[in-house]
mmCIF file of C-alpha atoms in Angstrom:
data_model
loop_
_atom_site.group_PDB
_atom_site.id
_atom_site.type_symbol
_atom_site.label_atom_id
_atom_site.label_comp_id
_atom_site.label_asym_id
_atom_site.label_seq_id
_atom_site.Cartn_x
_atom_site.Cartn_y
_atom_site.Cartn_z
ATOM 1 C CA MET A 1 -28.638 14.082 -7.229
ATOM 2 C CA ASN A 2 -27.833 11.416 -9.854
ATOM 3 C CA GLY A 3 -27.405 10.901 -13.579
ATOM 4 C CA GLY A 4 -27.575 13.694 -16.134
ATOM 5 C CA SER A 5 -28.574 16.529 -13.805
ATOM 6 C CA SER A 6 -25.631 15.947 -11.485
ATOM 7 C CA LEU A 7 -23.296 15.727 -14.474
ATOM 8 C CA LEU A 8 -24.470 19.149 -15.703
ATOM 9 C CA VAL A 9 -23.865 20.658 -12.289
ATOM 10 C CA SER A 10 -20.438 19.015 -12.160
ATOM 11 C CA CYS A 11 -19.539 20.446 -15.568
ATOM 12 C CA HIS A 12 -20.512 23.900 -14.310
ATOM 13 C CA LEU A 13 -18.263 23.373 -11.290
ATOM 14 C CA LEU A 14 -15.445 22.350 -13.623
ATOM 15 C CA ARG A 15 -15.773 25.544 -15.671
ATOM 16 C CA THR A 16 -15.791 27.615 -12.495
ATOM 17 C CA ALA A 17 -12.751 25.850 -11.070
ATOM 18 C CA THR A 18 -10.857 26.244 -14.343
ATOM 19 C CA ARG A 19 -11.601 29.981 -14.514
ATOM 20 C CA THR A 20 -10.788 30.786 -10.914
ATOM 21 C CA ASN A 21 -8.047 28.197 -10.307
ATOM 22 C CA ARG A 22 -8.437 28.690 -6.570
ATOM 23 C CA SER A 23 -6.944 26.352 -3.946
ATOM 24 C CA LEU A 24 -9.037 25.158 -1.045
ATOM 25 C CA PHE A 25 -6.837 23.530 1.580
ATOM 26 C CA LEU A 26 -8.347 20.859 3.792
ATOM 27 C CA PRO A 27 -7.209 20.662 7.403
ATOM 28 C CA GLY A 28 -4.248 18.302 7.771
ATOM 29 C CA MET A 29 -3.484 15.692 10.359
ATOM 30 C CA ILE A 30 0.051 15.700 11.761
ATOM 31 C CA SER A 31 1.236 12.710 13.724
ATOM 32 C CA GLY A 32 4.151 12.867 16.127
ATOM 33 C CA ASN A 33 7.173 10.602 16.091
ATOM 34 C CA ASN A 34 6.679 7.212 17.644
ATOM 35 C CA SER A 35 9.919 6.142 19.278
ATOM 36 C CA THR A 36 8.610 2.782 20.476
ATOM 37 C CA SER A 37 10.880 0.057 19.140
ATOM 38 C CA ILE A 38 9.207 -2.715 17.174
ATOM 39 C CA ALA A 39 12.275 -4.860 17.781
ATOM 40 C CA ALA A 40 11.708 -4.676 21.535
ATOM 41 C CA ALA A 41 8.328 -6.351 21.113
ATOM 42 C CA ARG A 42 10.045 -9.496 19.849
ATOM 43 C CA TYR A 43 11.076 -10.318 23.405
ATOM 44 C CA SER A 44 7.609 -9.760 24.831
ATOM 45 C CA SER A 45 5.252 -12.578 25.760
ATOM 46 C CA HIS A 46 2.902 -11.160 23.132
ATOM 47 C CA THR A 47 3.430 -11.144 19.376
ATOM 48 C CA ILE A 48 4.010 -7.870 17.535
ATOM 49 C CA THR A 49 0.584 -7.986 15.923
ATOM 50 C CA GLU A 50 -1.156 -8.670 19.232
ATOM 51 C CA GLU A 51 0.410 -5.560 20.742
ATOM 52 C CA LEU A 52 -0.387 -3.434 17.698
ATOM 53 C CA SER A 53 -4.043 -4.459 17.724
ATOM 54 C CA HIS A 54 -4.550 -2.685 21.055
ATOM 55 C CA ARG A 55 -3.078 0.652 19.991
ATOM 56 C CA ARG A 56 -6.191 2.164 18.348
ATOM 57 C CA SER A 57 -9.690 1.238 17.309
ATOM 58 C CA LYS A 58 -10.220 -0.809 14.148
ATOM 59 C CA VAL A 59 -10.878 1.346 11.101
ATOM 60 C CA THR A 60 -14.151 0.401 9.408
ATOM 61 C CA LEU A 61 -16.185 1.804 6.548
ATOM 62 C CA ASN A 62 -18.041 3.869 9.138
ATOM 63 C CA THR A 63 -14.705 5.335 10.225
ATOM 64 C CA ILE A 64 -13.913 6.264 6.619
ATOM 65 C CA ARG A 65 -17.336 7.864 6.214
ATOM 66 C CA THR A 66 -16.970 9.794 9.468
ATOM 67 C CA LEU A 67 -13.579 11.174 8.445
ATOM 68 C CA HIS A 68 -15.066 12.226 5.120
ATOM 69 C CA LYS A 69 -18.096 13.837 6.751
ATOM 70 C CA LYS A 70 -15.849 15.836 9.086
ATOM 71 C CA ASN A 71 -13.543 16.899 6.220
ATOM 72 C CA ILE A 72 -10.601 15.106 7.827
ATOM 73 C CA PRO A 73 -8.235 13.881 5.081
ATOM 74 C CA ILE A 74 -8.122 10.092 4.787
ATOM 75 C CA THR A 75 -4.654 8.524 4.840
ATOM 76 C CA ALA A 76 -4.049 5.540 2.588
ATOM 77 C CA LEU A 77 -0.862 3.649 1.795
ATOM 78 C CA THR A 78 0.108 0.446 0.047
ATOM 79 C CA ALA A 79 1.509 -2.527 1.928
ATOM 80 C CA HIS A 80 2.965 -5.536 0.165
ATOM 81 C CA ASP A 81 4.223 -7.835 2.913
ATOM 82 C CA PHE A 82 4.186 -8.459 6.662
ATOM 83 C CA PRO A 83 6.750 -5.754 7.620
ATOM 84 C CA SER A 84 5.115 -3.067 5.466
ATOM 85 C CA GLY A 85 1.750 -4.044 6.926
ATOM 86 C CA ILE A 86 3.128 -3.444 10.410
ATOM 87 C CA VAL A 87 4.490 -0.053 9.317
ATOM 88 C CA ALA A 88 1.092 1.019 7.964
ATOM 89 C CA ASP A 89 -0.577 -0.148 11.162
ATOM 90 C CA ARG A 90 1.916 1.432 13.559
ATOM 91 C CA ALA A 91 2.054 4.759 11.670
ATOM 92 C CA GLY A 92 -1.708 5.314 11.897
ATOM 93 C CA ILE A 93 -2.812 4.741 8.297
ATOM 94 C CA ASP A 94 -6.592 4.638 7.787
ATOM 95 C CA LEU A 95 -6.737 2.494 4.646
ATOM 96 C CA ALA A 96 -4.072 -0.022 3.640
ATOM 97 C CA LEU A 97 -3.991 -1.251 0.054
ATOM 98 C CA VAL A 98 -2.341 -4.447 -1.115
ATOM 99 C CA GLY A 99 -1.727 -2.876 -4.493
ATOM 100 C CA ASP A 100 -0.854 -4.664 -7.695
ATOM 101 C CA SER A 101 2.030 -2.175 -7.774
ATOM 102 C CA LEU A 102 3.833 -4.930 -5.863
ATOM 103 C CA ALA A 103 4.373 -6.485 -9.283
ATOM 104 C CA MET A 104 6.939 -3.779 -10.032
ATOM 105 C CA VAL A 105 8.304 -2.606 -6.674
ATOM 106 C CA GLU A 106 8.302 -5.973 -4.901
ATOM 107 C CA LEU A 107 8.504 -8.689 -7.573
ATOM 108 C CA GLY A 108 10.504 -6.872 -10.257
ATOM 109 C CA TYR A 109 8.034 -7.179 -13.143
ATOM 110 C CA ASP A 110 8.006 -4.520 -15.871
ATOM 111 C CA ASN A 111 4.358 -3.631 -15.256
ATOM 112 C CA THR A 112 1.441 -4.460 -12.990
ATOM 113 C CA ASN A 113 -0.266 -6.808 -15.437
ATOM 114 C CA HIS A 114 2.076 -9.722 -14.721
ATOM 115 C CA VAL A 115 1.062 -10.268 -11.106
ATOM 116 C CA THR A 116 -1.192 -13.299 -10.644
ATOM 117 C CA MET A 117 -4.156 -13.968 -8.406
ATOM 118 C CA GLU A 118 -2.120 -16.474 -6.407
ATOM 119 C CA GLU A 119 0.591 -13.884 -5.812
ATOM 120 C CA MET A 120 -1.972 -11.292 -4.727
ATOM 121 C CA LEU A 121 -3.509 -13.812 -2.329
ATOM 122 C CA SER A 122 -0.130 -14.668 -0.825
ATOM 123 C CA HIS A 123 0.850 -11.032 -0.336
ATOM 124 C CA SER A 124 -2.591 -10.128 0.996
ATOM 125 C CA ARG A 125 -2.351 -12.806 3.666
ATOM 126 C CA ALA A 126 1.091 -11.563 4.676
ATOM 127 C CA VAL A 127 -0.099 -7.964 4.971
ATOM 128 C CA ALA A 128 -3.200 -9.010 6.899
ATOM 129 C CA ARG A 129 -1.046 -10.727 9.507
ATOM 130 C CA GLY A 130 0.686 -7.447 10.313
ATOM 131 C CA CYS A 131 -1.952 -4.854 9.453
ATOM 132 C CA LYS A 132 -4.723 -5.215 12.014
ATOM 133 C CA THR A 133 -6.147 -1.712 12.423
ATOM 134 C CA PRO A 134 -6.438 -0.044 8.986
ATOM 135 C CA PHE A 135 -9.285 -0.948 6.642
ATOM 136 C CA LEU A 136 -7.610 -3.465 4.330
ATOM 137 C CA VAL A 137 -8.249 -3.555 0.581
ATOM 138 C CA ALA A 138 -6.545 -5.553 -2.191
ATOM 139 C CA ASP A 139 -6.339 -4.992 -5.931
ATOM 140 C CA LEU A 140 -8.054 -7.392 -8.282
ATOM 141 C CA PRO A 141 -5.177 -8.219 -10.641
ATOM 142 C CA PHE A 142 -5.414 -7.830 -14.393
ATOM 143 C CA GLY A 143 -7.440 -10.593 -16.038
ATOM 144 C CA THR A 144 -9.453 -11.542 -12.959
ATOM 145 C CA TYR A 145 -12.487 -9.281 -13.358
ATOM 146 C CA GLU A 146 -12.792 -8.055 -16.953
ATOM 147 C CA ILE A 147 -14.509 -11.087 -18.518
ATOM 148 C CA SER A 148 -17.780 -10.878 -16.618
ATOM 149 C CA PRO A 149 -19.319 -9.592 -13.378
ATOM 150 C CA GLU A 150 -19.526 -13.208 -12.249
ATOM 151 C CA GLN A 151 -15.782 -13.679 -12.717
ATOM 152 C CA ALA A 152 -15.137 -10.473 -10.787
ATOM 153 C CA LEU A 153 -17.372 -11.548 -7.910
ATOM 154 C CA GLU A 154 -15.775 -14.982 -7.733
ATOM 155 C CA ASN A 155 -12.276 -13.523 -7.476
ATOM 156 C CA SER A 156 -13.397 -10.821 -5.047
ATOM 157 C CA ILE A 157 -14.721 -13.555 -2.780
ATOM 158 C CA ARG A 158 -11.346 -15.302 -3.015
ATOM 159 C CA LEU A 159 -9.479 -12.163 -1.973
ATOM 160 C CA VAL A 160 -11.756 -11.681 1.028
ATOM 161 C CA ARG A 161 -11.933 -15.337 2.070
ATOM 162 C CA GLU A 162 -8.406 -16.510 1.207
ATOM 163 C CA GLY A 163 -6.521 -13.211 1.283
ATOM 164 C CA ASN A 164 -8.104 -11.997 4.540
ATOM 165 C CA VAL A 165 -8.827 -8.510 3.187
ATOM 166 C CA GLU A 166 -12.001 -6.507 3.766
ATOM 167 C CA GLY A 167 -12.577 -5.024 0.335
ATOM 168 C CA VAL A 168 -11.307 -4.986 -3.244
ATOM 169 C CA LYS A 169 -10.144 -2.345 -5.696
ATOM 170 C CA LEU A 170 -10.578 -2.477 -9.437
ATOM 171 C CA GLU A 171 -9.777 -0.130 -12.287
ATOM 172 C CA GLY A 172 -12.194 1.339 -14.810
ATOM 173 C CA GLY A 173 -15.008 3.799 -15.314
ATOM 174 C CA VAL A 174 -18.572 3.583 -16.587
ATOM 175 C CA GLU A 175 -17.902 0.274 -18.300
ATOM 176 C CA MET A 176 -17.199 -1.361 -14.922
ATOM 177 C CA ALA A 177 -20.370 -0.137 -13.191
ATOM 178 C CA ASP A 178 -22.299 -3.398 -13.615
ATOM 179 C CA THR A 179 -19.317 -5.393 -12.360
ATOM 180 C CA ILE A 180 -18.955 -3.183 -9.296
ATOM 181 C CA LYS A 181 -22.664 -3.427 -8.579
ATOM 182 C CA LYS A 182 -22.428 -7.226 -8.738
ATOM 183 C CA ILE A 183 -19.634 -7.232 -6.151
ATOM 184 C CA THR A 184 -21.142 -4.661 -3.792
ATOM 185 C CA THR A 185 -24.545 -6.359 -3.923
ATOM 186 C CA ALA A 186 -22.812 -9.462 -2.577
ATOM 187 C CA GLY A 187 -21.640 -7.413 0.397
ATOM 188 C CA ILE A 188 -18.013 -6.823 -0.580
ATOM 189 C CA PRO A 189 -16.832 -3.182 -0.374
ATOM 190 C CA VAL A 190 -15.316 -1.848 -3.598
ATOM 191 C CA LEU A 191 -12.770 0.940 -4.019
ATOM 192 C CA GLY A 192 -12.988 2.379 -7.526
ATOM 193 C CA HIS A 193 -10.046 3.667 -9.561
ATOM 194 C CA ILE A 194 -10.211 6.126 -12.465
ATOM 195 C CA GLY A 195 -7.844 8.495 -14.251
ATOM 196 C CA LEU A 196 -4.532 6.848 -15.015
ATOM 197 C CA THR A 197 -5.302 3.158 -14.700
ATOM 198 C CA PRO A 198 -1.954 1.304 -14.843
ATOM 199 C CA GLN A 199 -3.473 -2.008 -15.948
ATOM 200 C CA ARG A 200 -4.699 -0.220 -19.084
ATOM 201 C CA SER A 201 -1.612 1.925 -19.650
ATOM 202 C CA ALA A 202 -0.983 0.409 -23.091
ATOM 203 C CA SER A 203 -4.389 1.551 -24.340
ATOM 204 C CA LEU A 204 -3.823 4.984 -22.771
ATOM 205 C CA GLY A 205 -0.559 5.484 -24.637
ATOM 206 C CA GLY A 206 1.571 4.921 -21.556
ATOM 207 C CA PHE A 207 1.595 6.301 -18.036
ATOM 208 C CA LYS A 208 0.068 9.656 -18.948
ATOM 209 C CA VAL A 209 -1.978 12.251 -17.078
ATOM 210 C CA GLN A 210 -5.702 11.912 -17.819
ATOM 211 C CA GLY A 211 -8.446 14.557 -18.006
ATOM 212 C CA ARG A 212 -6.366 17.461 -19.268
ATOM 213 C CA THR A 213 -9.093 18.538 -21.697
ATOM 214 C CA PHE A 214 -12.667 19.513 -20.875
ATOM 215 C CA THR A 215 -13.908 16.443 -22.758
ATOM 216 C CA GLY A 216 -11.582 14.197 -20.802
ATOM 217 C CA ALA A 217 -12.536 15.843 -17.521
ATOM 218 C CA ARG A 218 -16.239 15.424 -18.245
ATOM 219 C CA LYS A 219 -15.660 11.744 -19.000
ATOM 220 C CA LEU A 220 -13.950 11.313 -15.623
ATOM 221 C CA LEU A 221 -16.884 13.025 -13.892
ATOM 222 C CA HIS A 222 -19.342 10.723 -15.601
ATOM 223 C CA SER A 223 -17.284 7.672 -14.624
ATOM 224 C CA ALA A 224 -16.956 8.803 -11.013
ATOM 225 C CA GLN A 225 -20.704 9.279 -10.671
ATOM 226 C CA ALA A 226 -21.379 5.898 -12.297
ATOM 227 C CA LEU A 227 -19.006 4.205 -9.843
ATOM 228 C CA GLN A 228 -20.658 5.957 -6.924
ATOM 229 C CA ASP A 229 -24.089 4.836 -8.122
ATOM 230 C CA ALA A 230 -22.759 1.273 -8.484
ATOM 231 C CA GLY A 231 -21.882 1.219 -4.791
ATOM 232 C CA CYS A 232 -18.191 2.137 -4.447
ATOM 233 C CA PHE A 233 -17.344 3.335 -0.937
ATOM 234 C CA ALA A 234 -14.563 5.568 -2.335
ATOM 235 C CA ILE A 235 -12.728 6.222 -5.605
ATOM 236 C CA VAL A 236 -9.014 6.566 -6.318
ATOM 237 C CA LEU A 237 -8.217 9.466 -8.661
ATOM 238 C CA GLU A 238 -4.803 8.905 -10.227
ATOM 239 C CA ALA A 239 -2.760 11.383 -12.260
ATOM 240 C CA ILE A 240 -5.440 13.925 -13.111
ATOM 241 C CA PRO A 241 -5.231 17.747 -12.931
ATOM 242 C CA ALA A 242 -5.972 19.204 -9.516
ATOM 243 C CA PRO A 243 -8.927 21.347 -10.738
ATOM 244 C CA VAL A 244 -10.577 18.236 -12.194
ATOM 245 C CA ALA A 245 -10.021 16.258 -8.999
ATOM 246 C CA LYS A 246 -11.542 19.117 -7.013
ATOM 247 C CA VAL A 247 -14.707 19.125 -9.104
ATOM 248 C CA VAL A 248 -15.029 15.340 -9.019
ATOM 249 C CA THR A 249 -14.638 15.409 -5.247
ATOM 250 C CA GLN A 250 -17.277 18.135 -4.872
ATOM 251 C CA ALA A 251 -19.681 16.266 -7.147
ATOM 252 C CA LEU A 252 -19.604 13.047 -5.116
ATOM 253 C CA THR A 253 -20.997 12.044 -1.753
ATOM 254 C CA ILE A 254 -18.295 9.395 -1.269
ATOM 255 C CA PRO A 255 -14.588 10.085 -0.611
ATOM 256 C CA THR A 256 -11.972 10.481 -3.311
ATOM 257 C CA ILE A 257 -8.447 9.241 -2.664
ATOM 258 C CA GLY A 258 -5.894 11.121 -4.707
ATOM 259 C CA ILE A 259 -2.559 10.009 -6.073
ATOM 260 C CA GLY A 260 -1.101 12.683 -8.299
ATOM 261 C CA ALA A 261 -4.436 14.525 -8.194
ATOM 262 C CA GLY A 262 -3.711 17.538 -5.977
ATOM 263 C CA ASN A 263 -4.719 18.271 -2.404
ATOM 264 C CA GLN A 264 -8.433 18.806 -2.989
ATOM 265 C CA CYS A 265 -9.298 15.109 -2.721
ATOM 266 C CA SER A 266 -10.840 13.581 0.396
ATOM 267 C CA GLY A 267 -7.595 11.724 1.091
ATOM 268 C CA GLN A 268 -4.262 10.657 -0.348
ATOM 269 C CA VAL A 269 -2.548 7.373 -1.190
ATOM 270 C CA LEU A 270 1.036 6.554 -2.139
ATOM 271 C CA VAL A 271 3.017 3.408 -2.802
ATOM 272 C CA GLN A 272 4.889 2.777 0.447
ATOM 273 C CA LEU A 273 8.172 1.796 -1.185
ATOM 274 C CA ASP A 274 8.028 4.953 -3.323
ATOM 275 C CA MET A 275 7.517 7.384 -0.458
ATOM 276 C CA LEU A 276 10.175 5.637 1.631
ATOM 277 C CA GLY A 277 12.664 5.882 -1.228
ATOM 278 C CA SER A 278 13.099 2.110 -1.363
ATOM 279 C CA PHE A 279 12.534 1.783 -5.112
ATOM 280 C CA ASP A 280 15.367 3.299 -7.160
ATOM 281 C CA LYS A 281 14.308 2.620 -10.755
ATOM 282 C CA PHE A 282 12.098 5.692 -11.155
ATOM 283 C CA THR A 283 10.064 8.122 -9.077
ATOM 284 C CA PRO A 284 6.728 9.513 -10.352
ATOM 285 C CA LYS A 285 6.344 13.299 -10.195
ATOM 286 C CA PHE A 286 3.577 13.038 -7.606
ATOM 287 C CA VAL A 287 5.713 11.108 -5.106
ATOM 288 C CA LYS A 288 7.366 12.851 -2.180
ATOM 289 C CA LYS A 289 10.225 10.835 -0.701
ATOM 290 C CA TYR A 290 10.014 11.156 3.065
ATOM 291 C CA THR A 291 13.319 9.314 3.439
ATOM 292 C CA ASN A 292 15.809 7.533 1.200
ATOM 293 C CA ALA A 293 15.652 3.952 2.392
ATOM 294 C CA PHE A 294 17.443 2.566 -0.672
ATOM 295 C CA GLU A 295 20.607 4.577 -0.027
ATOM 296 C CA THR A 296 20.395 4.031 3.731
ATOM 297 C CA ASN A 297 19.903 0.281 3.380
ATOM 298 C CA THR A 298 22.607 -0.100 0.733
ATOM 299 C CA ALA A 299 25.094 1.789 2.906
ATOM 300 C CA ALA A 300 24.173 -0.360 5.914
ATOM 301 C CA VAL A 301 24.701 -3.609 3.989
ATOM 302 C CA ALA A 302 28.029 -2.325 2.637
ATOM 303 C CA GLU A 303 29.115 -1.565 6.209
ATOM 304 C CA TYR A 304 28.116 -5.097 7.223
ATOM 305 C CA VAL A 305 30.252 -6.519 4.404
ATOM 306 C CA ARG A 306 33.210 -4.391 5.535
ATOM 307 C CA GLU A 307 32.924 -5.442 9.191
ATOM 308 C CA VAL A 308 32.623 -9.135 8.333
ATOM 309 C CA ARG A 309 35.736 -8.910 6.130
ATOM 310 C CA GLN A 310 37.631 -7.143 8.932
ATOM 311 C CA GLY A 311 36.437 -9.556 11.589
ATOM 312 C CA SER A 312 34.903 -6.789 13.716
ATOM 313 C CA PHE A 313 31.448 -8.326 13.437
ATOM 314 C CA PRO A 314 30.133 -10.089 15.378
ATOM 315 C CA ALA A 315 31.507 -8.260 18.431
ATOM 316 C CA GLU A 316 31.281 -9.492 22.018
ATOM 317 C CA GLU A 317 27.854 -7.904 22.547
ATOM 318 C CA HIS A 318 26.471 -9.971 19.659
ATOM 319 C CA THR A 319 27.633 -13.351 20.981
ATOM 320 C CA TYR A 320 26.580 -15.783 23.718
ATOM 321 C CA SER A 321 28.692 -17.064 26.622
ATOM 322 C CA MET A 322 28.798 -20.455 28.317
ATOM 323 C CA ARG A 323 27.166 -20.856 31.733
ATOM 324 C CA ASN A 324 30.269 -21.490 33.874
ATOM 325 C CA GLU A 325 34.062 -21.378 33.696
ATOM 326 C CA ASP A 326 34.506 -25.102 34.294
ATOM 327 C CA ASP A 327 32.684 -25.853 31.056
ATOM 328 C CA VAL A 328 34.869 -23.317 29.267
ATOM 329 C CA LYS A 329 38.019 -25.070 30.516
ATOM 330 C CA LYS A 330 36.680 -28.471 29.480
ATOM 331 C CA LEU A 331 35.903 -27.100 26.030
ATOM 332 C CA GLU A 332 39.434 -25.677 25.728
ATOM 333 C CA GLU A 333 40.909 -29.045 26.710
ATOM 334 C CA LEU A 334 38.726 -30.743 24.113
ATOM 335 C CA ALA A 335 39.877 -28.246 21.500
ATOM 336 C CA GLU A 336 43.516 -29.012 22.315
ATOM 337 C CA GLU A 337 42.881 -32.738 21.976
ATOM 338 C CA LEU A 338 41.128 -32.216 18.647
ATOM 339 C CA ASP A 339 43.952 -29.985 17.445
ATOM 340 C CA ILE A 340 46.541 -32.629 18.353
ATOM 341 C CA ALA A 341 44.493 -35.335 16.652
ATOM 342 C CA THR A 342 44.046 -33.230 13.523
ATOM 343 C CA LYS A 343 47.745 -32.461 13.265
ATOM 344 C CA ALA A 344 48.601 -36.102 13.763
ATOM 345 C CA LYS A 345 46.176 -37.149 11.046
ATOM 346 C CA SER A 346 47.490 -34.582 8.584
ATOM 347 C CA SER A 347 51.082 -35.666 9.194
ATOM 348 C CA GLY A 348 50.203 -39.325 8.728
ATOM 349 C CA ILE A 349 51.161 -40.379 12.245
#
């Protein structure tokens, strides 16, 4: 079902969802605590990433499709560097995204539009070194795909070849369909992104919820179907009302990944530093903080400062000893000689 007919059906679904406002909960996946210490792996004969690669099967597009077919929610999370890539891998994430959100939460820019292609490539490579199991996607940064489909394909190839990712994400609706088709025809998987599109926030009047009117919702439906027809393997729905996200999800045959779009999507994505509480400037309404890493880390560093000032760190368990007592005695004798020589020099003898 494509084109106009599917849009009419989708609009009918939207009216129904708006009238009934019913919730349809998808079965969740709960993972237990993993107490295995990553630090311990540093003293193994294998690297951390080598050990992680054997923990579970590699997630592929077929894995994503199977999860979707079985109505198992897809887990997605951003990763911006090597450590966060390891976290996504170890925690069992299905899809890891090197998001251009790193511009704000990692590099300190005011918005996502400042991050460059070279920066995205560098961060993508770092994530790829630690994130071996999830399906790995990277954002095409602002200005690298809007000029022409050819420009978009060229930069997509760079992200795959130089950034070591498996797919790309780009923002936009119907107007990006030809560009997406160009990329997917070349064999590069594309993750679409509609609703609140941060790269276009200025034209949207800021970071505002999209699709709150029937006209806006219908536009999102049309865009989602156009992106599906262009070959997207999934679509991110950001900051749209839950009833709209539900209808869009029902209207498509590919997964939707929600962020601020309710629990009716095929999966969810969050910015890792947001959900860990590592970014203290602001927290979007749709973010749940699963811990408060910023406060924890700040307190830990303050404790380090205190212990260094007091001389209690490093303690004996953090230091190395010499191999035998004879060498210790020789070193003490040398220290005495040096002390005598230093005193003599300072006194002018």
